[in-house]
Amino acid sequence: MTHFPATRLRRPRASDWSRRMVRETALTCDDLIWPIFVKEGTSITEPVKSMPGVNRLSIDKAVDAAKEAADLGIPCIALFPNTPDTLRSEHGDEALNRDNLINNAMRAIKDAVPSIGLLADVALDPYTSHGQDGLVQDGKVLNDETVGILVQQSVLQAEAGADIIAPSDMMDGRIGAIRTELDKAGFSHVQIMAYSAKYASAFYGPFRDAVGSTGVLKGDKKTYQMDPANRLEAIREVEQDIAEGADSVMIKPGMPYLDIIREVKDTFGVPTFAYQVSGEYAMLLAAAQNGWLAEDAVVLESLLAFKRAGADGILTYFAPKVARLLNG
Ligand SMILES: NCC(=O)CCC(=O)O
Ligand SMILES: [Mg+2]
């Protein structure tokens, strides 16, 4: 290695053309997955207060959003239901309703926009009256019994047109169980993106507002989601999900966990995704709306950082905005 003055690291930085030539990472529309909130009704575009610019959409509007995504070159959208309290129950039965909001939305979107990838979230929290991701008995979230329901939820979602099943529940063993049932039901072509390292994070607040879980959730999720203090455990979680058949893995939240993304990518080399969660979105936008950060620049930088950390793609509420910026 040569040293100064033979080496001047500022030399290639001196002009735009040169910076472009030595740039190590790029962010493109292919990196984006757009999470969308769906709600019962028609012609509804209802703002989520804690996420300025994000709306809950009725199915017809979600179809429009899917068209917009396809036009912008966004490869995939992820759907999350806002479930009214009346449809929530102790066991989250609505998850197994073939014609629930999410399954109907997927059918409508597949029909209207067949070219877009559809990611379906698997977990019970949108459907339980207690807001936990699984069945609860004596104050404990049951693992194996919950997995038994998640496999059924997954098959129904695959039947409705899901291209990617994304279990976000963090139960042990669910990836293998879901893979087996999907294959048996004739869905061996349907992918699984495992929320492998999902942390019990304080950054999910605005999402719970968006899906109507605020005030519903009793307690916390620390007995199944990961401790933010742990790194090695994330590697074990990812290792197990890959062994059980995950096609890709996810780290969540994103920006506070870039170290985990890097380590997972370096260790396994599998398709690795990150979720820039609602709290990250809210944080960046709140500062931008106060004039404290330059919105476009900070959003692009935040997403480029995921790519630099090794992510192959990012679930982000900024997806349409960023696609517009990237498309110029
Ligand atoms: N299963 C999906 C999420 O929990 C999303 C969290 C967020 O955006 O805060
Ligand atoms: Mg796990």
XYZ file of C-alpha atoms and ligand atoms in Angstrom:
338
model
C 0.000 0.000 0.000
C 1.403 3.367 -0.970
C 0.997 6.379 1.239
C 0.585 10.103 0.934
C 1.711 11.953 -1.094
C 1.879 9.219 -3.765
C -1.625 8.262 -2.742
C -4.200 11.005 -2.562
C -7.608 9.487 -1.886
C -9.284 12.777 -2.731
C -8.030 12.551 -6.341
C -10.840 10.323 -7.713
C -13.412 12.313 -5.718
C -12.675 15.533 -7.506
C -15.428 15.447 -10.103
C -18.820 13.880 -10.652
C -17.784 11.708 -13.617
C -14.935 10.248 -11.604
C -17.017 9.665 -8.482
C -19.509 7.769 -10.636
C -16.700 5.572 -11.975
C -15.416 4.496 -8.560
C -18.781 4.156 -6.847
C -19.001 0.755 -5.134
C -22.749 0.478 -4.581
C -25.867 1.466 -6.463
C -29.509 1.757 -5.480
C -32.040 0.931 -8.195
C -35.788 0.364 -8.403
C -35.068 -3.382 -8.436
C -34.063 -3.066 -4.778
C -37.477 -1.895 -3.601
C -40.354 -3.731 -1.966
C -43.305 -1.450 -1.149
C -45.393 -2.292 1.939
C -49.034 -1.248 1.520
C -51.803 -1.101 4.146
C -55.185 -2.421 3.094
C -58.561 -1.626 4.624
C -62.188 -2.721 4.034
C -64.363 -0.499 1.853
C -64.147 1.218 -1.513
C -62.497 4.413 -2.702
C -60.715 4.794 0.630
C -57.393 6.593 0.977
C -57.009 7.158 4.694
C -53.854 8.831 6.004
C -51.857 7.109 8.748
C -51.235 9.930 11.198
C -47.838 8.781 12.442
C -46.613 8.090 8.887
C -47.174 11.235 6.799
C -47.622 10.328 3.134
C -48.667 6.730 3.905
C -52.313 5.722 3.553
C -54.589 2.819 4.317
C -56.149 1.823 0.994
C -59.322 -0.030 0.109
C -58.781 -2.895 -2.337
C -59.636 -0.815 -5.432
C -57.079 1.789 -4.364
C -54.534 -0.922 -3.541
C -54.967 -2.174 -7.111
C -54.197 1.366 -8.318
C -51.125 1.403 -6.087
C -50.000 -1.929 -7.548
C -50.337 -0.473 -11.059
C -48.357 2.556 -9.965
C -45.669 0.290 -8.521
C -45.438 -1.698 -11.742
C -45.233 1.506 -13.805
C -42.459 2.793 -11.555
C -40.465 -0.427 -11.933
C -40.940 -1.598 -8.337
C -40.746 -5.410 -8.542
C -42.788 -6.376 -5.510
C -45.365 -5.100 -3.039
C -46.135 -6.361 0.471
C -49.659 -6.248 1.859
C -50.721 -5.647 5.456
C -54.322 -5.624 6.656
C -55.951 -3.078 8.910
C -58.359 -5.363 10.724
C -61.300 -3.845 12.590
C -61.640 -4.897 16.236
C -64.862 -6.723 15.362
C -62.901 -9.226 13.237
C -60.190 -9.784 15.825
C -60.469 -12.755 18.146
C -58.557 -14.658 20.797
C -57.295 -17.207 18.246
C -57.073 -14.894 15.246
C -59.599 -16.974 13.257
C -59.841 -14.346 10.522
C -56.321 -15.349 9.425
C -57.855 -18.592 8.173
C -60.704 -16.960 6.312
C -60.101 -17.724 2.652
C -61.891 -14.481 1.778
C -60.253 -12.198 4.299
C -59.127 -8.739 3.295
C -55.593 -9.716 2.355
C -56.565 -12.750 0.305
C -59.213 -10.764 -1.558
C -56.741 -7.944 -2.141
C -54.186 -10.377 -3.555
C -56.732 -11.886 -5.946
C -57.752 -8.434 -7.159
C -54.151 -7.311 -7.624
C -53.033 -10.527 -9.358
C -55.954 -10.162 -11.705
C -55.269 -6.504 -12.573
C -51.452 -6.418 -12.378
C -50.142 -9.941 -12.999
C -46.576 -8.717 -13.512
C -46.018 -7.521 -9.954
C -44.590 -9.723 -7.196
C -46.865 -10.180 -4.183
C -45.441 -10.687 -0.731
C -47.818 -11.901 1.985
C -47.035 -11.503 5.666
C -47.725 -14.548 7.806
C -48.462 -14.027 11.509
C -51.533 -13.753 13.678
C -51.049 -10.260 15.113
C -53.325 -8.482 12.618
C -56.116 -10.845 13.660
C -55.782 -11.464 17.394
C -57.683 -9.497 20.022
C -54.503 -9.371 22.140
C -52.188 -8.301 19.312
C -49.684 -11.120 19.833
C -48.352 -12.978 16.779
C -49.511 -16.367 18.048
C -51.905 -18.259 20.282
C -51.742 -17.273 23.928
C -52.308 -19.599 26.859
C -51.772 -18.607 30.491
C -50.018 -15.467 29.302
C -47.552 -17.420 27.121
C -47.324 -17.372 23.328
C -47.488 -21.015 22.238
C -44.966 -22.043 19.602
C -45.959 -25.348 18.009
C -49.709 -24.723 18.150
C -49.166 -21.352 16.474
C -47.068 -22.949 13.733
C -49.991 -25.290 13.050
C -52.132 -22.267 12.204
C -49.429 -20.377 10.295
C -49.042 -23.240 7.818
C -52.765 -23.039 7.031
C -52.599 -19.255 6.710
C -49.678 -19.646 4.288
C -51.462 -22.133 2.055
C -54.536 -19.867 1.857
C -52.298 -16.953 0.902
C -50.580 -19.020 -1.772
C -54.005 -20.001 -3.122
C -54.921 -16.305 -3.253
C -51.859 -15.552 -5.380
C -48.980 -14.805 -3.025
C -45.616 -15.202 -4.765
C -43.628 -14.864 -1.554
C -44.753 -16.071 1.848
C -43.076 -13.977 4.531
C -43.523 -15.333 8.049
C -42.978 -12.460 10.484
C -44.011 -14.294 13.651
C -40.608 -15.561 14.882
C -41.959 -18.935 16.046
C -39.308 -21.673 15.992
C -39.613 -24.195 13.188
C -42.242 -22.425 11.133
C -40.192 -22.148 7.939
C -39.776 -25.902 7.598
C -43.412 -26.554 8.483
C -44.665 -23.970 5.980
C -42.347 -25.275 3.236
C -43.668 -28.804 3.739
C -47.325 -27.744 3.615
C -46.852 -25.442 0.628
C -45.203 -28.271 -1.281
C -47.954 -30.723 -0.352
C -50.603 -28.257 -1.480
C -48.961 -27.833 -4.889
C -47.133 -24.581 -4.193
C -43.537 -25.705 -4.472
C -42.924 -22.665 -6.710
C -43.953 -20.182 -4.012
C -40.973 -18.561 -2.289
C -40.426 -18.060 1.420
C -38.791 -14.877 2.687
C -38.162 -15.495 6.363
C -38.253 -12.665 8.831
C -35.291 -14.456 10.405
C -33.788 -11.796 12.623
C -36.747 -9.747 13.747
C -35.951 -7.780 16.855
C -38.311 -6.810 19.675
C -37.913 -3.190 18.663
C -39.403 0.115 19.745
C -39.312 1.232 16.099
C -42.597 -0.506 15.153
C -44.931 2.012 16.821
C -46.358 3.738 13.725
C -46.969 0.366 12.001
C -49.222 -0.670 14.864
C -51.125 2.561 14.344
C -51.435 1.760 10.615
C -52.797 -1.772 11.119
C -54.959 -0.871 14.092
C -52.962 -2.778 16.728
C -52.170 0.229 18.917
C -54.059 -0.182 22.162
C -54.794 -3.805 21.237
C -51.376 -5.227 22.076
C -51.064 -6.437 25.628
C -47.522 -6.730 26.912
C -44.536 -7.035 24.614
C -43.085 -9.553 22.145
C -39.795 -10.265 23.871
C -40.407 -14.006 24.285
C -40.278 -14.563 20.528
C -38.729 -11.550 18.808
C -35.001 -11.078 19.332
C -33.211 -9.080 21.994
C -31.665 -5.968 20.363
C -28.491 -6.766 22.302
C -27.823 -9.963 20.337
C -25.728 -10.497 17.222
C -24.589 -14.128 17.312
C -28.138 -15.278 17.924
C -29.197 -13.579 14.678
C -26.718 -15.751 12.805
C -28.227 -18.873 14.390
C -31.746 -17.722 13.499
C -30.771 -17.153 9.883
C -28.886 -20.458 9.711
C -31.958 -22.374 10.881
C -34.328 -20.663 8.470
C -32.028 -21.372 5.522
C -31.735 -24.997 6.633
C -35.530 -25.218 6.802
C -35.932 -23.960 3.249
C -36.062 -20.165 3.266
C -35.270 -18.705 -0.176
C -34.325 -15.384 1.326
C -33.975 -13.916 4.777
C -34.807 -10.588 6.336
C -33.347 -8.407 9.057
C -35.715 -6.050 10.825
C -35.596 -3.177 11.734
C -33.065 -1.847 9.264
C -30.891 1.144 10.000
C -30.066 0.296 13.650
C -29.127 -3.246 12.518
C -26.829 -2.680 9.533
C -24.137 -4.692 11.308
C -26.439 -7.726 11.307
C -27.163 -7.331 7.593
C -23.455 -7.265 6.798
C -22.695 -10.276 8.943
C -25.577 -12.338 7.572
C -24.634 -11.536 3.991
C -20.958 -12.349 4.572
C -21.740 -15.562 6.435
C -24.389 -17.103 4.190
C -24.374 -15.257 0.873
C -28.110 -15.814 0.457
C -30.552 -13.170 -0.792
C -30.761 -10.842 2.205
C -33.430 -8.216 2.701
C -33.884 -5.448 5.229
C -37.041 -3.788 6.481
C -36.791 -0.039 6.930
C -39.618 -0.040 9.450
C -42.319 2.460 10.253
C -40.374 4.150 13.046
C -37.438 4.744 10.724
C -39.803 6.228 8.151
C -41.486 8.431 10.757
C -38.175 9.579 12.187
C -36.723 10.656 8.840
C -39.912 12.326 7.682
C -40.540 14.166 10.934
C -37.083 15.707 10.790
C -37.518 16.544 7.110
C -40.915 18.140 7.732
C -39.350 20.303 10.408
C -36.762 21.435 7.909
C -34.012 19.722 9.907
C -33.019 17.214 7.221
C -33.086 17.396 3.424
C -35.769 14.804 2.683
C -34.805 13.418 -0.733
C -31.105 13.263 0.037
C -31.510 11.644 3.423
C -33.986 9.052 2.155
C -31.716 8.045 -0.729
C -28.711 7.897 1.595
C -30.589 5.733 4.097
C -31.448 3.205 1.390
C -28.023 3.239 -0.239
C -26.581 2.403 3.187
C -28.622 -0.824 3.248
C -27.122 -1.793 -0.096
C -23.611 -0.976 1.106
C -24.257 -3.133 4.196
C -24.993 -6.081 1.908
C -28.770 -6.030 1.498
C -30.141 -7.235 -1.826
C -33.313 -5.258 -1.322
C -35.264 -3.147 1.130
C -38.868 -3.113 2.240
C -39.536 0.588 2.539
C -42.537 2.896 2.733
C -40.447 5.313 0.683
C -40.508 2.925 -2.300
C -42.730 4.956 -4.694
C -41.035 8.228 -3.769
C -37.590 6.730 -4.266
C -38.572 5.058 -7.518
C -39.698 8.448 -8.790
C -36.400 10.019 -7.715
C -34.380 7.230 -9.327
C -36.391 7.343 -12.525
C -35.616 11.060 -12.663
N -44.614 -7.632 10.044
C -44.407 -6.347 9.521
C -44.087 -5.345 10.550
O -44.165 -5.648 11.726
C -43.650 -3.968 10.098
C -43.164 -3.124 11.212
C -42.957 -1.677 10.871
O -42.943 -1.229 9.715
O -42.762 -0.946 11.833
Mg -36.326 -18.419 14.031
